[in-house]
Amino acid sequence: CLDSRTSLIENPKTLVTFLQAVVKQVKPKQVQVTSNIDLQFVPVDIAQKKLIQLQKAIQLFTRKEKV
């Protein structure tokens, strides 16, 4: 879900939109949200910001899925 090839910090709402589209198409029993590859290739401060955004997206997504 996170693009580890770039230093762009993703917007949590954009990530949620992507997750919802995937879930709608695939209809999985479970969802694992992660980066597309290891975050070792971006600077540490960028990786931390990306993970914070990912955490926010997961919180938004799980709230929306419960409704």
N, C-alpha and C. Protein backbone atom coordinates (compact mmCIF):
# COMPACT_ATOMS: atom_id res chain seq x y z
N CYS A 1 0.82 -1.19 0.00
CA CYS A 1 0.00 0.00 0.00
C CYS A 1 0.87 1.26 0.00
N LEU A 2 1.95 1.25 0.75
CA LEU A 2 2.90 2.36 0.72
C LEU A 2 3.89 2.14 -0.40
N ASP A 3 4.24 3.20 -1.09
CA ASP A 3 5.23 3.10 -2.15
C ASP A 3 6.61 3.39 -1.56
N SER A 4 7.39 2.35 -1.39
CA SER A 4 8.72 2.48 -0.79
C SER A 4 9.78 2.96 -1.77
N ARG A 5 9.39 3.16 -3.01
CA ARG A 5 10.37 3.60 -4.01
C ARG A 5 10.48 5.11 -4.08
N THR A 6 9.63 5.82 -3.30
CA THR A 6 9.61 7.27 -3.37
C THR A 6 9.54 7.87 -1.98
N SER A 7 9.95 9.11 -1.87
CA SER A 7 9.89 9.80 -0.58
C SER A 7 8.56 10.53 -0.38
N LEU A 8 7.65 10.40 -1.33
CA LEU A 8 6.34 11.00 -1.20
C LEU A 8 5.62 10.41 0.01
N ILE A 9 5.09 11.29 0.86
CA ILE A 9 4.35 10.84 2.04
C ILE A 9 2.88 10.71 1.64
N GLU A 10 2.37 9.51 1.72
CA GLU A 10 1.01 9.24 1.29
C GLU A 10 -0.02 9.87 2.23
N ASN A 11 -1.16 10.20 1.66
CA ASN A 11 -2.28 10.72 2.42
C ASN A 11 -3.10 9.53 2.93
N PRO A 12 -3.43 9.48 4.22
CA PRO A 12 -4.20 8.35 4.73
C PRO A 12 -5.53 8.12 4.00
N LYS A 13 -6.20 9.19 3.62
CA LYS A 13 -7.48 9.05 2.92
C LYS A 13 -7.29 8.40 1.55
N THR A 14 -6.19 8.72 0.90
CA THR A 14 -5.87 8.08 -0.39
C THR A 14 -5.60 6.60 -0.20
N LEU A 15 -4.89 6.27 0.85
CA LEU A 15 -4.61 4.86 1.15
C LEU A 15 -5.90 4.10 1.44
N VAL A 16 -6.81 4.72 2.19
CA VAL A 16 -8.08 4.08 2.50
C VAL A 16 -8.90 3.85 1.23
N THR A 17 -8.92 4.82 0.35
CA THR A 17 -9.63 4.66 -0.92
C THR A 17 -9.07 3.47 -1.69
N PHE A 18 -7.76 3.35 -1.73
CA PHE A 18 -7.11 2.22 -2.40
C PHE A 18 -7.50 0.91 -1.73
N LEU A 19 -7.44 0.87 -0.40
CA LEU A 19 -7.79 -0.35 0.33
C LEU A 19 -9.23 -0.76 0.08
N GLN A 20 -10.12 0.20 0.09
CA GLN A 20 -11.53 -0.10 -0.15
C GLN A 20 -11.74 -0.67 -1.55
N ALA A 21 -11.05 -0.12 -2.53
CA ALA A 21 -11.16 -0.63 -3.90
C ALA A 21 -10.66 -2.06 -4.00
N VAL A 22 -9.56 -2.34 -3.34
CA VAL A 22 -9.00 -3.71 -3.36
C VAL A 22 -9.95 -4.68 -2.69
N VAL A 23 -10.44 -4.30 -1.52
CA VAL A 23 -11.35 -5.18 -0.77
C VAL A 23 -12.63 -5.43 -1.57
N LYS A 24 -13.13 -4.40 -2.22
CA LYS A 24 -14.35 -4.55 -3.02
C LYS A 24 -14.14 -5.55 -4.17
N GLN A 25 -12.98 -5.49 -4.82
CA GLN A 25 -12.69 -6.37 -5.95
C GLN A 25 -12.35 -7.80 -5.53
N VAL A 26 -11.50 -7.92 -4.49
CA VAL A 26 -10.96 -9.21 -4.12
C VAL A 26 -11.83 -9.95 -3.10
N LYS A 27 -12.49 -9.20 -2.25
CA LYS A 27 -13.34 -9.75 -1.18
C LYS A 27 -12.57 -10.74 -0.29
N PRO A 28 -11.44 -10.30 0.27
CA PRO A 28 -10.63 -11.19 1.11
C PRO A 28 -11.27 -11.40 2.49
N LYS A 29 -10.89 -12.49 3.14
CA LYS A 29 -11.34 -12.72 4.52
C LYS A 29 -10.56 -11.83 5.48
N GLN A 30 -9.32 -11.57 5.14
CA GLN A 30 -8.45 -10.72 5.96
C GLN A 30 -7.68 -9.77 5.04
N VAL A 31 -7.22 -8.68 5.62
CA VAL A 31 -6.42 -7.71 4.87
C VAL A 31 -5.14 -7.44 5.64
N GLN A 32 -4.03 -7.52 4.94
CA GLN A 32 -2.73 -7.16 5.52
C GLN A 32 -2.25 -5.92 4.79
N VAL A 33 -2.03 -4.86 5.54
CA VAL A 33 -1.64 -3.58 4.95
C VAL A 33 -0.16 -3.35 5.24
N THR A 34 0.60 -3.09 4.17
CA THR A 34 2.04 -2.94 4.32
C THR A 34 2.60 -2.10 3.17
N SER A 35 3.90 -1.91 3.17
CA SER A 35 4.54 -1.22 2.06
C SER A 35 4.76 -2.20 0.91
N ASN A 36 5.01 -1.67 -0.29
CA ASN A 36 5.19 -2.56 -1.44
C ASN A 36 6.54 -3.28 -1.40
N ILE A 37 7.54 -2.66 -0.81
CA ILE A 37 8.84 -3.30 -0.57
C ILE A 37 9.39 -2.76 0.74
N ASP A 38 10.54 -3.23 1.14
CA ASP A 38 11.18 -2.80 2.38
C ASP A 38 11.42 -1.29 2.38
N LEU A 39 11.19 -0.66 3.52
CA LEU A 39 11.39 0.79 3.64
C LEU A 39 12.87 1.18 3.84
N GLN A 40 13.77 0.22 3.74
CA GLN A 40 15.19 0.52 3.96
C GLN A 40 15.78 1.44 2.90
N PHE A 41 15.09 1.60 1.79
CA PHE A 41 15.64 2.40 0.70
C PHE A 41 15.23 3.87 0.73
N VAL A 42 14.43 4.25 1.73
CA VAL A 42 14.10 5.67 1.92
C VAL A 42 14.73 6.11 3.23
N PRO A 43 15.03 7.41 3.39
CA PRO A 43 15.62 7.89 4.63
C PRO A 43 14.74 7.54 5.84
N VAL A 44 15.35 7.35 6.99
CA VAL A 44 14.65 6.93 8.20
C VAL A 44 13.49 7.87 8.54
N ASP A 45 13.72 9.18 8.45
CA ASP A 45 12.64 10.12 8.80
C ASP A 45 11.45 9.97 7.85
N ILE A 46 11.71 9.70 6.59
CA ILE A 46 10.64 9.50 5.60
C ILE A 46 9.91 8.18 5.91
N ALA A 47 10.66 7.14 6.20
CA ALA A 47 10.06 5.84 6.53
C ALA A 47 9.15 5.97 7.75
N GLN A 48 9.59 6.70 8.76
CA GLN A 48 8.77 6.89 9.95
C GLN A 48 7.49 7.65 9.62
N LYS A 49 7.59 8.68 8.81
CA LYS A 49 6.40 9.44 8.41
C LYS A 49 5.44 8.57 7.61
N LYS A 50 5.99 7.74 6.73
CA LYS A 50 5.15 6.85 5.94
C LYS A 50 4.40 5.86 6.85
N LEU A 51 5.09 5.34 7.84
CA LEU A 51 4.46 4.39 8.75
C LEU A 51 3.38 5.05 9.60
N ILE A 52 3.59 6.29 9.99
CA ILE A 52 2.57 7.03 10.73
C ILE A 52 1.33 7.20 9.86
N GLN A 53 1.53 7.55 8.60
CA GLN A 53 0.40 7.70 7.68
C GLN A 53 -0.31 6.37 7.47
N LEU A 54 0.46 5.30 7.39
CA LEU A 54 -0.13 3.97 7.23
C LEU A 54 -0.97 3.61 8.45
N GLN A 55 -0.47 3.92 9.63
CA GLN A 55 -1.22 3.67 10.86
C GLN A 55 -2.55 4.45 10.85
N LYS A 56 -2.50 5.71 10.46
CA LYS A 56 -3.71 6.52 10.37
C LYS A 56 -4.70 5.93 9.37
N ALA A 57 -4.18 5.47 8.25
CA ALA A 57 -5.04 4.87 7.22
C ALA A 57 -5.71 3.61 7.74
N ILE A 58 -4.96 2.79 8.45
CA ILE A 58 -5.53 1.55 9.00
C ILE A 58 -6.64 1.88 9.99
N GLN A 59 -6.41 2.87 10.82
CA GLN A 59 -7.44 3.27 11.78
C GLN A 59 -8.70 3.76 11.06
N LEU A 60 -8.54 4.58 10.04
CA LEU A 60 -9.69 5.05 9.26
C LEU A 60 -10.40 3.88 8.58
N PHE A 61 -9.63 3.02 7.98
CA PHE A 61 -10.19 1.87 7.26
C PHE A 61 -10.98 0.97 8.18
N THR A 62 -10.42 0.64 9.34
CA THR A 62 -11.12 -0.27 10.25
C THR A 62 -12.39 0.37 10.80
N ARG A 63 -12.38 1.68 11.02
CA ARG A 63 -13.59 2.36 11.46
C ARG A 63 -14.68 2.29 10.41
N LYS A 64 -14.29 2.50 9.15
CA LYS A 64 -15.26 2.48 8.05
C LYS A 64 -15.80 1.07 7.80
N GLU A 65 -14.97 0.06 7.99
CA GLU A 65 -15.39 -1.31 7.75
C GLU A 65 -16.36 -1.80 8.82
N LYS A 66 -16.29 -1.23 10.02
CA LYS A 66 -17.19 -1.64 11.10
C LYS A 66 -18.60 -1.09 10.91
N VAL A 67 -18.71 -0.02 10.13
CA VAL A 67 -20.01 0.61 9.94
C VAL A 67 -20.88 -0.19 9.02
